[in-house]
mmCIF file of C-alpha atoms in Angstrom:
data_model
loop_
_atom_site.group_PDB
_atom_site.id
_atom_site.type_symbol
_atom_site.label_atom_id
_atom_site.label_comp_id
_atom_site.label_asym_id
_atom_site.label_seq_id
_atom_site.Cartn_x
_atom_site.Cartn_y
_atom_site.Cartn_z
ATOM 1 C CA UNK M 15 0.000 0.000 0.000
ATOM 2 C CA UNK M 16 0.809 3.196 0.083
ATOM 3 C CA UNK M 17 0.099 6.157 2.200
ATOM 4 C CA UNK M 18 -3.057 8.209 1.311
ATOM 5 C CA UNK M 19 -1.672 11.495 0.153
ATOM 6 C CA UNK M 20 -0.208 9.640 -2.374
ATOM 7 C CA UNK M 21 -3.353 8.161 -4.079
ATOM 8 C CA UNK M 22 -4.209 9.096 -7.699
ATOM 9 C CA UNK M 23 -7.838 8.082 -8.441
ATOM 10 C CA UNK M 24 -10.776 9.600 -11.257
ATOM 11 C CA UNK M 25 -13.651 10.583 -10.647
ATOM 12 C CA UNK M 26 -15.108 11.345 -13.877
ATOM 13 C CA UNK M 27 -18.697 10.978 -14.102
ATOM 14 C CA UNK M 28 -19.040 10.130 -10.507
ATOM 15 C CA UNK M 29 -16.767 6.696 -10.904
ATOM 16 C CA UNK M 30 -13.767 5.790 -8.965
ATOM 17 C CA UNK M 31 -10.861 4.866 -10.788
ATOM 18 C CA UNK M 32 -7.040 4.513 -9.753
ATOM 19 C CA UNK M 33 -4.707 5.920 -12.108
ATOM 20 C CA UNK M 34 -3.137 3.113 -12.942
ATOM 21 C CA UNK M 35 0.205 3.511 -15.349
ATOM 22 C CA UNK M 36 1.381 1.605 -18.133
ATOM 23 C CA UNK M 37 4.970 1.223 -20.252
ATOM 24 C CA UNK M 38 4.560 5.030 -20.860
ATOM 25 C CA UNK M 39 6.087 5.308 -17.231
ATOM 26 C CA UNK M 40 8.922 2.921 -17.467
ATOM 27 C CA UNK M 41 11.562 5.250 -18.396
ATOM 28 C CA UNK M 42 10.605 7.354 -14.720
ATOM 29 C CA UNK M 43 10.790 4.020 -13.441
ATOM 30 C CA UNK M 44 13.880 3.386 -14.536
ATOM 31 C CA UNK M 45 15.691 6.331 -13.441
ATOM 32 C CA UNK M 46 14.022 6.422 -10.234
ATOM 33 C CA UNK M 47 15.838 2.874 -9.625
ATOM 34 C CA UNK M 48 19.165 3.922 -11.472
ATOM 35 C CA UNK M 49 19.327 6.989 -8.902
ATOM 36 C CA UNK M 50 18.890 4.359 -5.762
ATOM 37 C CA UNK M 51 21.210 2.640 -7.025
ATOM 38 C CA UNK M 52 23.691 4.740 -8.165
ATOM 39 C CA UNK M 53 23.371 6.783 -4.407
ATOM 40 C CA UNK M 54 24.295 3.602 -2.415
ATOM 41 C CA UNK M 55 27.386 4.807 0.666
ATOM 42 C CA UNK M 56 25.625 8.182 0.225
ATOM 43 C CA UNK M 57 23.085 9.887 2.966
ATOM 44 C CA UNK M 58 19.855 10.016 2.409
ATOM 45 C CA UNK M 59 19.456 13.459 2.529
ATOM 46 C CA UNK M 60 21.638 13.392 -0.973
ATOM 47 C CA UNK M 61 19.267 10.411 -2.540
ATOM 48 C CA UNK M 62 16.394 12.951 -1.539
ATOM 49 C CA UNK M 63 17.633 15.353 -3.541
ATOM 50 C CA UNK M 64 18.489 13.904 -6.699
ATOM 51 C CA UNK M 65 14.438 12.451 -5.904
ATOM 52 C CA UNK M 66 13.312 15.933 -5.176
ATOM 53 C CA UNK M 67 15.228 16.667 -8.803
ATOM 54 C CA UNK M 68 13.507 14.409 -11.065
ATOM 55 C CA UNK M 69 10.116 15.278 -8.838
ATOM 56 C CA UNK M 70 10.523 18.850 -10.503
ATOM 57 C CA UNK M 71 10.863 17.283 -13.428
ATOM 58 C CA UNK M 72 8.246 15.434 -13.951
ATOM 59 C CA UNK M 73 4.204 16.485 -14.240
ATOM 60 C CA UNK M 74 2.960 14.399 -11.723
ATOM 61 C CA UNK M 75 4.639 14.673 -8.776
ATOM 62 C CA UNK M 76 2.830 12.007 -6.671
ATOM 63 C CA UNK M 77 3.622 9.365 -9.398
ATOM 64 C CA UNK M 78 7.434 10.213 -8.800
ATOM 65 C CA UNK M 79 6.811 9.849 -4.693
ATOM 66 C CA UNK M 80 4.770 6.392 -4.774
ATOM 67 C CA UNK M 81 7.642 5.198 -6.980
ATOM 68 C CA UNK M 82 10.183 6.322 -4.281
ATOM 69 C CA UNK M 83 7.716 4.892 -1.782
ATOM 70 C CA UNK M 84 8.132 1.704 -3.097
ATOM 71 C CA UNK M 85 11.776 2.002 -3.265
ATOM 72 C CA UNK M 86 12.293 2.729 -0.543
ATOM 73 C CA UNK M 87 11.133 -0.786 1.028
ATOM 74 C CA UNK M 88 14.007 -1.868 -1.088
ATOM 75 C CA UNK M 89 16.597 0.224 0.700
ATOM 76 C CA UNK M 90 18.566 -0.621 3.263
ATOM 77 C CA UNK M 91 19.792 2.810 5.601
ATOM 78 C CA UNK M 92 22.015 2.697 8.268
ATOM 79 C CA UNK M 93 23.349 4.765 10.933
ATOM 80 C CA UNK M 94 27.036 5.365 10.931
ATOM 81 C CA UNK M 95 29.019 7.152 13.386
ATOM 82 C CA UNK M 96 32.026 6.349 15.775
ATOM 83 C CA UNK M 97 29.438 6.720 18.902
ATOM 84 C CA UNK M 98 25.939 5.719 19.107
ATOM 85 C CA UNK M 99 24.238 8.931 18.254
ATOM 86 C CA UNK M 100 22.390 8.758 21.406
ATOM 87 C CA UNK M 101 24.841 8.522 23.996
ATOM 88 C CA UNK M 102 26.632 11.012 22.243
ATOM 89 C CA UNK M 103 24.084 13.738 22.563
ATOM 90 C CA UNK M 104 23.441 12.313 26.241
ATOM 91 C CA UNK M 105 27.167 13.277 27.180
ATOM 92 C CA UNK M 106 27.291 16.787 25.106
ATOM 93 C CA UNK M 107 24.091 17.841 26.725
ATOM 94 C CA UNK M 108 25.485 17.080 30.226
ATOM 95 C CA UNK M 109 28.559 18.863 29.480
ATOM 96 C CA UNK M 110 26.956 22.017 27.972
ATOM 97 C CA UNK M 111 24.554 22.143 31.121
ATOM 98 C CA UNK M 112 27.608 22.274 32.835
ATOM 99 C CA UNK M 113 29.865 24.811 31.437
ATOM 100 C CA UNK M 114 26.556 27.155 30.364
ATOM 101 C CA UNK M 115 26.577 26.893 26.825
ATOM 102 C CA UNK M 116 25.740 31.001 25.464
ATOM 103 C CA UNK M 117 27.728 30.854 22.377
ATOM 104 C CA UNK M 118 30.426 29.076 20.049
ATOM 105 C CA UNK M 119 33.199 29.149 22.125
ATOM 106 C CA UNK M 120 30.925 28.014 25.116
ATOM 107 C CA UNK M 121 29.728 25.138 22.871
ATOM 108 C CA UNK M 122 33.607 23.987 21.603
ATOM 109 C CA UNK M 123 34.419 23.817 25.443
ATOM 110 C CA UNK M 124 31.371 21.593 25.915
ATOM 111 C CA UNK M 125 32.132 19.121 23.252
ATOM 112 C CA UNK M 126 35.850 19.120 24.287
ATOM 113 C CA UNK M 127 34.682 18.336 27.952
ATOM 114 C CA UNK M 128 32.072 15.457 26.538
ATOM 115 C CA UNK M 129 35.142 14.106 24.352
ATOM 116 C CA UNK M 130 37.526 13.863 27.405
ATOM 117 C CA UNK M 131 34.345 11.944 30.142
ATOM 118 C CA UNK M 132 34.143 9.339 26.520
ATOM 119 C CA UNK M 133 37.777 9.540 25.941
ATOM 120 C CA UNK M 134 37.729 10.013 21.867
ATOM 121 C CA UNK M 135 38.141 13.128 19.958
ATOM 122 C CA UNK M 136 36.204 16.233 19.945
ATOM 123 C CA UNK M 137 35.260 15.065 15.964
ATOM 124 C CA UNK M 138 33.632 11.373 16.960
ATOM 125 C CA UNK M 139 30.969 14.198 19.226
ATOM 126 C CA UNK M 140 30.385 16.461 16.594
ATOM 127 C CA UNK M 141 30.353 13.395 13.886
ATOM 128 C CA UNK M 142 27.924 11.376 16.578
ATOM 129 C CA UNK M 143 26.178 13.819 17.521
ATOM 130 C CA UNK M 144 23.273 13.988 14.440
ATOM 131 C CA UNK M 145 23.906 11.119 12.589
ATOM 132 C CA UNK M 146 20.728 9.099 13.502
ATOM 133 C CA UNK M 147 18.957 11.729 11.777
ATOM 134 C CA UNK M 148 17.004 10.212 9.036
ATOM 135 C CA UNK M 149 18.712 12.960 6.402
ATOM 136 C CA UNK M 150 21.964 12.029 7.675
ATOM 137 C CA UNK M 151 21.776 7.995 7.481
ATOM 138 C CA UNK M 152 23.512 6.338 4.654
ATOM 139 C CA UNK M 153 22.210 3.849 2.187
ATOM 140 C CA UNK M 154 24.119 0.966 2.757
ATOM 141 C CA UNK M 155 23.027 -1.799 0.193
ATOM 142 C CA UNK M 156 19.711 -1.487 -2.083
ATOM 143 C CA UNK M 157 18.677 -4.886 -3.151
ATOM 144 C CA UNK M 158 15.561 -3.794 -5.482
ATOM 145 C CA UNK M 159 13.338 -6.786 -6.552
ATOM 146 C CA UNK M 160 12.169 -5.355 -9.448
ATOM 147 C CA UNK M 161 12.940 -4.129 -12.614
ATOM 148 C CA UNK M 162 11.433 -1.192 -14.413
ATOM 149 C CA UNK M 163 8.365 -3.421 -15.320
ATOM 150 C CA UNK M 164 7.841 -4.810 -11.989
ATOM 151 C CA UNK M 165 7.676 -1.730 -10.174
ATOM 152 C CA UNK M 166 4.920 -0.825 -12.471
ATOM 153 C CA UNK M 167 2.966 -3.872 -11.659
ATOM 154 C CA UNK M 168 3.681 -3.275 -7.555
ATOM 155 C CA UNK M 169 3.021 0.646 -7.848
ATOM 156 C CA UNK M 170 -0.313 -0.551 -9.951
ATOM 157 C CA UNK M 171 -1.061 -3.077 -7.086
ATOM 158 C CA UNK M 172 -0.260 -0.995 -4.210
ATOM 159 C CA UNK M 173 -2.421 2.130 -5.790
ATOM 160 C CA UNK M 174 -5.401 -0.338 -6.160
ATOM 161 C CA UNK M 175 -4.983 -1.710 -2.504
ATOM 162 C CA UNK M 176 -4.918 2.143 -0.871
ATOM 163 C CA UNK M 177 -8.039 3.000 -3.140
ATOM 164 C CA UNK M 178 -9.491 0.092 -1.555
ATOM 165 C CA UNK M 179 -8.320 1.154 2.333
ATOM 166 C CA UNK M 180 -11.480 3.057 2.168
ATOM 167 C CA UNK M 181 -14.138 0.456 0.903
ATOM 168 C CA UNK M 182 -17.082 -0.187 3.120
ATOM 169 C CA UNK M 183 -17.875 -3.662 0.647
ATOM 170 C CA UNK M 184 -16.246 -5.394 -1.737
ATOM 171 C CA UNK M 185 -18.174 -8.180 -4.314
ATOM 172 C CA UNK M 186 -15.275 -10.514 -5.766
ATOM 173 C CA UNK M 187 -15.781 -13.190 -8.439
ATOM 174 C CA UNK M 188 -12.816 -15.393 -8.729
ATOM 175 C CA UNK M 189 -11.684 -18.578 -10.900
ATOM 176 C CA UNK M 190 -10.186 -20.051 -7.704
ATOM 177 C CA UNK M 191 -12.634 -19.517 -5.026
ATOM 178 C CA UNK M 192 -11.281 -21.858 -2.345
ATOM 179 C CA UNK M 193 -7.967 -19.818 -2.506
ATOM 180 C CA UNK M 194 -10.300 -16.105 -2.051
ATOM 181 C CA UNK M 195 -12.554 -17.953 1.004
ATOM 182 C CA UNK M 196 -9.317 -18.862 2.752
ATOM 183 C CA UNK M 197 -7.383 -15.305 1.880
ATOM 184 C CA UNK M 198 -10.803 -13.808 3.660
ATOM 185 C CA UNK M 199 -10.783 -15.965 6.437
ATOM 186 C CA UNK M 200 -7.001 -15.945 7.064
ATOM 187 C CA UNK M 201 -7.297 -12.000 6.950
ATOM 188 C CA UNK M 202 -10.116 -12.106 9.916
ATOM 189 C CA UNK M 203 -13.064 -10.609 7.320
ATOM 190 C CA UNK M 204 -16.599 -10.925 7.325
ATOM 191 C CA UNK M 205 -18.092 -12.283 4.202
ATOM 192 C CA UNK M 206 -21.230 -14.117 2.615
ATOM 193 C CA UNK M 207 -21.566 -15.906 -0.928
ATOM 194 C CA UNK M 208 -24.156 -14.568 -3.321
ATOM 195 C CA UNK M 209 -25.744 -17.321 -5.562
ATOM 196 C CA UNK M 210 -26.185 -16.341 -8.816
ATOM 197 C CA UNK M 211 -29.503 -15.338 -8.713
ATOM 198 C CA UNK M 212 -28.521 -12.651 -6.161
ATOM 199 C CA UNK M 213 -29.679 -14.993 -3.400
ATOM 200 C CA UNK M 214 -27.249 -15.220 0.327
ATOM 201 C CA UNK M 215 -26.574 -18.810 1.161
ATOM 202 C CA UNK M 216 -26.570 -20.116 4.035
ATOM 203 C CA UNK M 217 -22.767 -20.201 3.689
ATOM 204 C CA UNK M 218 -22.155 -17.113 5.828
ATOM 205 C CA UNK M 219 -19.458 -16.135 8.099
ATOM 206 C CA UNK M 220 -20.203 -16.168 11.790
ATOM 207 C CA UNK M 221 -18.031 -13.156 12.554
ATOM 208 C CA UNK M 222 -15.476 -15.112 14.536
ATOM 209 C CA UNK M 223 -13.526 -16.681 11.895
ATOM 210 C CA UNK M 224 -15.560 -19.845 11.583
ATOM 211 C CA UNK M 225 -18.586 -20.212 8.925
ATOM 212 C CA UNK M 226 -21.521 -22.548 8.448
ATOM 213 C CA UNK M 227 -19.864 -25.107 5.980
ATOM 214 C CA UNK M 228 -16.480 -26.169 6.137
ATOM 215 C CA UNK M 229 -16.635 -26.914 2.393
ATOM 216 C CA UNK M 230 -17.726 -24.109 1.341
ATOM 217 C CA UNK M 231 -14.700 -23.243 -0.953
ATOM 218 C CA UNK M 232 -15.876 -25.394 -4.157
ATOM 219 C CA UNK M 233 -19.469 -24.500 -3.553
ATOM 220 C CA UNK M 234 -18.508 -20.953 -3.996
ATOM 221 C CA UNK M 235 -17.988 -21.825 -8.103
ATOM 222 C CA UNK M 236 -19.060 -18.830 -9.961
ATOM 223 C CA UNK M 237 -21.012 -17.218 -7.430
ATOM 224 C CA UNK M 238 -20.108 -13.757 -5.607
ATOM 225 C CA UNK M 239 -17.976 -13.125 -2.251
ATOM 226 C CA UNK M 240 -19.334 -10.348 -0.685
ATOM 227 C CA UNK M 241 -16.755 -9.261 2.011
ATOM 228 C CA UNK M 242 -18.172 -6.426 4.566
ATOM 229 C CA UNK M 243 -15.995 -3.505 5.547
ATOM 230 C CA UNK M 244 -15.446 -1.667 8.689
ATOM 231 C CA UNK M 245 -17.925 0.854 8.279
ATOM 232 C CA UNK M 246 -20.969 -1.363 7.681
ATOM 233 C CA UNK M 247 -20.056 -3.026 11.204
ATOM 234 C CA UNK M 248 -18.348 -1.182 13.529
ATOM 235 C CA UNK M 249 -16.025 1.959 13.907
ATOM 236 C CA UNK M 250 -13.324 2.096 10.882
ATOM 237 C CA UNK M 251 -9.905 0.946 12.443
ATOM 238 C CA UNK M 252 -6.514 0.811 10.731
ATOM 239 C CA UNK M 253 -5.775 -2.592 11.317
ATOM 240 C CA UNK M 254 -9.172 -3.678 9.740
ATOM 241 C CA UNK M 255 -8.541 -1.702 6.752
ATOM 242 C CA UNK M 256 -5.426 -2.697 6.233
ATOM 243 C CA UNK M 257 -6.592 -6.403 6.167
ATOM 244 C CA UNK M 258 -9.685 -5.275 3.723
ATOM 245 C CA UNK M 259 -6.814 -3.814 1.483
ATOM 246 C CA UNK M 260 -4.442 -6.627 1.506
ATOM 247 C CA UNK M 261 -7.290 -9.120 0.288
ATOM 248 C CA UNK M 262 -6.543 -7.863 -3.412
ATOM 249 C CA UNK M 263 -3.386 -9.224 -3.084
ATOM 250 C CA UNK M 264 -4.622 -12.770 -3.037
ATOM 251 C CA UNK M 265 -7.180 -11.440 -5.583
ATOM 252 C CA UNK M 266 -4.796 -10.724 -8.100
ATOM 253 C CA UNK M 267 -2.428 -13.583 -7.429
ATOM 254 C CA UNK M 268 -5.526 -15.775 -9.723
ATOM 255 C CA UNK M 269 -5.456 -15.428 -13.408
ATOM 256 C CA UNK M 270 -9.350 -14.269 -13.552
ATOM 257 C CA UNK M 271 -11.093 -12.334 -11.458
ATOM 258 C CA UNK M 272 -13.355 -8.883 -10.999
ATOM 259 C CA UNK M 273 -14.194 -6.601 -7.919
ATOM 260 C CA UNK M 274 -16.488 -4.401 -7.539
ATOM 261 C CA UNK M 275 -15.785 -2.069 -4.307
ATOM 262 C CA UNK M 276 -18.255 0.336 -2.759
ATOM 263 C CA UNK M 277 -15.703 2.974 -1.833
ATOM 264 C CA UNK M 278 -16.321 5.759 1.206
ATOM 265 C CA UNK M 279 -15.245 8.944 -0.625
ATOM 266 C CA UNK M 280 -14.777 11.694 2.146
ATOM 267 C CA UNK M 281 -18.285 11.078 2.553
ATOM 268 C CA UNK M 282 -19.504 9.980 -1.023
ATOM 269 C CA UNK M 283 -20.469 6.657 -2.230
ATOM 270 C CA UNK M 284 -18.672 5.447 -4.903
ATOM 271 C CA UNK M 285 -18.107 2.754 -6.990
ATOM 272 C CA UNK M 286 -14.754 0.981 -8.197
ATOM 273 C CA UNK M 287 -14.292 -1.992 -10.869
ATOM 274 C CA UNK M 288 -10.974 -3.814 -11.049
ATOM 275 C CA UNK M 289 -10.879 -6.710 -13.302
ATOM 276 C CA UNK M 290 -7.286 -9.128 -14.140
ATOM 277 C CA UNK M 291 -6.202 -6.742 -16.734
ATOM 278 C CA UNK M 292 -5.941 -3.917 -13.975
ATOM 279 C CA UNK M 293 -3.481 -5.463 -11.089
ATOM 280 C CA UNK M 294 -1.353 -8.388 -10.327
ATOM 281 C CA UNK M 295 0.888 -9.525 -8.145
ATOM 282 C CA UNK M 296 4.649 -9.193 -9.715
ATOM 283 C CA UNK M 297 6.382 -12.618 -9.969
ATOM 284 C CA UNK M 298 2.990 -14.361 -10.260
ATOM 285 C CA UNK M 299 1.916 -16.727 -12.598
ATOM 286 C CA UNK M 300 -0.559 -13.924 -14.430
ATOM 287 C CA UNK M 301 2.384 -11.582 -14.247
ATOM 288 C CA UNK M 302 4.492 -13.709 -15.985
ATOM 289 C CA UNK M 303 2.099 -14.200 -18.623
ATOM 290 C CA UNK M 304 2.075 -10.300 -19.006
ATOM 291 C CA UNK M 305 5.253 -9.536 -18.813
ATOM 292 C CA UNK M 306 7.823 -10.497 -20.752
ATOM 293 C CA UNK M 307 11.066 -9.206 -18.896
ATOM 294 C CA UNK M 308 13.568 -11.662 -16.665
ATOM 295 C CA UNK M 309 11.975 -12.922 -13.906
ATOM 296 C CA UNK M 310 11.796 -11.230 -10.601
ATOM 297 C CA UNK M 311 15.177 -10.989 -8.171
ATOM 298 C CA UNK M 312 14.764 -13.308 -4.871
ATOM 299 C CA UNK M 313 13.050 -11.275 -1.680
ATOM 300 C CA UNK M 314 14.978 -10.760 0.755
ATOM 301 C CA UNK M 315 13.697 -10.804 4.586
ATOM 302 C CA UNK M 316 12.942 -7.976 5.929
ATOM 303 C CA UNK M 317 15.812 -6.126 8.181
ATOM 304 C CA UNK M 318 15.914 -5.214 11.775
ATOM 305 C CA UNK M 319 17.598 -2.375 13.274
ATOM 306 C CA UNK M 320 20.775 -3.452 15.290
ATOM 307 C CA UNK M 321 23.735 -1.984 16.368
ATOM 308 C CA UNK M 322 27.243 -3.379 15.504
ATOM 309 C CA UNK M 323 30.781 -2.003 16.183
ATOM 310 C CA UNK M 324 34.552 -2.646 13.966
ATOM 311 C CA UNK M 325 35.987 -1.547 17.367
ATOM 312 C CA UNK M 326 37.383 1.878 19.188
ATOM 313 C CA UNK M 327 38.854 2.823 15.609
ATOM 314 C CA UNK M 328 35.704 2.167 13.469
ATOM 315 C CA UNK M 329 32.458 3.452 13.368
ATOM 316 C CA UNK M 330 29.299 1.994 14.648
ATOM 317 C CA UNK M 331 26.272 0.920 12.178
ATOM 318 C CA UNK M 332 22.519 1.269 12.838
ATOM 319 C CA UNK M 333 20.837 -0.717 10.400
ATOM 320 C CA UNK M 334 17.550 0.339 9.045
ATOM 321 C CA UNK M 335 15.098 -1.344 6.790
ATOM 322 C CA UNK M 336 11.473 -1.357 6.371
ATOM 323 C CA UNK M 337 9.509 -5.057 6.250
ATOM 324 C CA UNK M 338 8.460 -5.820 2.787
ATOM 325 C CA UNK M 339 4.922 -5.507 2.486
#
């Protein structure tokens, strides 16, 4: 997904449309990863300007952000600096409370005091000091699993899923129904199957996970999933939404399908139609049979932020990196 300021959607003639983008955008696409990757063992307050750059560029400047958004995922940031950051400042403050910092000089006694109770230079302070900002972190590695075409294909995807953050029902016919029951019910969503004739079944979810008919998967055949949202039930929460949203994922992981979304637009009801030509899931099977291109790098797991050290002569490393969604 990705965040809401960032969502390009029509309404033209009261419909509800994502902007979705096609080959047109692959040479953006492709510079966007080129400058990633040609920033890596540079801070990110650099990368963000050579982003910022091509943003001014470029007509549409939320298309250049979700792109970077994306990216972004694929980056791996750390924070370097001879002292952790935090005890650094910890010490300086102390010191300048001390002495009385009122000006420059005041301050260079301060740090000199801070380097002496630490026993390094007055640089490792002033280098320590700031480097956990998020401008002043360095992109270590960027491991990007996709190429110019595949980022279209997530960016598609993850515009569809934060169109659909705000859907209050969602009607999904699907050519592998047992695999959408189980994505609903694995998600924690409320649902009911439509019989052709517009009829409910009896096959209806009890709200706590469990439904009338264990076997309700191949029964489902060509009928309709309708999957409730937050606001028919109960107070709109994130975590719900986020759930709703994440259902198109399995959605468009199956080579046929269409969903038809009721969408809560600041207040107006719309309506939204996706269909497999729309969205899919890079690296799937319908993706492959789209695209053309080499086949999607290996995912890496996600990171977690640790702190290591090369000893009193090298610097220490914060590592930073967002889990894939």
């Amino acid at each position: 997904m990705l965040t809401k300021d960032l969502l390009r959607v029509s309404r033209r003639s009261g419909s509800y449309r994502p902007e979705f983008i096609g080959r047109e955008s692959r040479p953006l696409a492709a510079k966007l990863i080129g400058t990633y990757q040609g920033h890596v063992g540079e801070q990110r307050g650099t990368l963000d300007e050579a982003v910022d750059a091509i943003e001014r560029e470029e007509e549409d400047f939320k298309l250049v952000r979700g792109f970077a958004a994306l990216l972004d995922r694929e980056a791996d940031f750390e924070t370097v600096a001879p002292l952790p950051p935090e005890r650094a400042r910890r010490v300086a403050f102390e010191a300048a409370e001390a002495v009385g910092v009122a000006g420059e000089s005041e301050r260079e006694h301060a740090i000199a005091q801070a380097a002496d109770d630490l026993a390094v230079d007055s640089e490792n302070i002033e280098s320590s000091l700031y480097a956990d900002r998020d401008c002043n972190q360095e992109l270590a590695a960027f491991d990007c699993r996709w190429d110019p075409d595949k980022l279209i294909e997530q960016y598609n995807l993850s515009l569809a899923q934060t169109a659909l953050f705000d859907a209050t029902e969602v009607r999904v016919k699907s050519d592998d129904p047992r695999a959408l029951i189980t994505a609903v019910k694995r998600l924690g969503l409320m649902y009911e199957i439509e019989q052709p004739d517009d009829g409910v079944s009896d096959d209806a979810d009890n709200g706590d996970g469990s439904d009338n008919n264990d076997n309700d998967g191949p029964l489902v055949g060509q009928r309709t999933v309708v999957v409730t949202g937050p606001d028919r039930l109960f107070q709109r929460t994130r975590r719900y939404g986020t759930a709703f949203a994440r259902l198109l994922r399995s959605v468009a992981a199956t080579s046929e399908w269409e969903l038809t979304a009721t969408v809560d637009d600041h207040g107006t009801e719309r309506e939204m139609t996706l269909r497999a030509g729309d969205v899919s899931v890079p690296g799937s099977i319908q993706s492959l049979n789209r695209v053309t291109t080499a086949a999607s790098r290996a995912t890496s797991p996600p990171g977690s932020r640790h702190w290591t050290s090369t000893g009193n002569s090298g610097a220490n490393r914060t590592s930073s990196k967002p889990a894939r969604a």
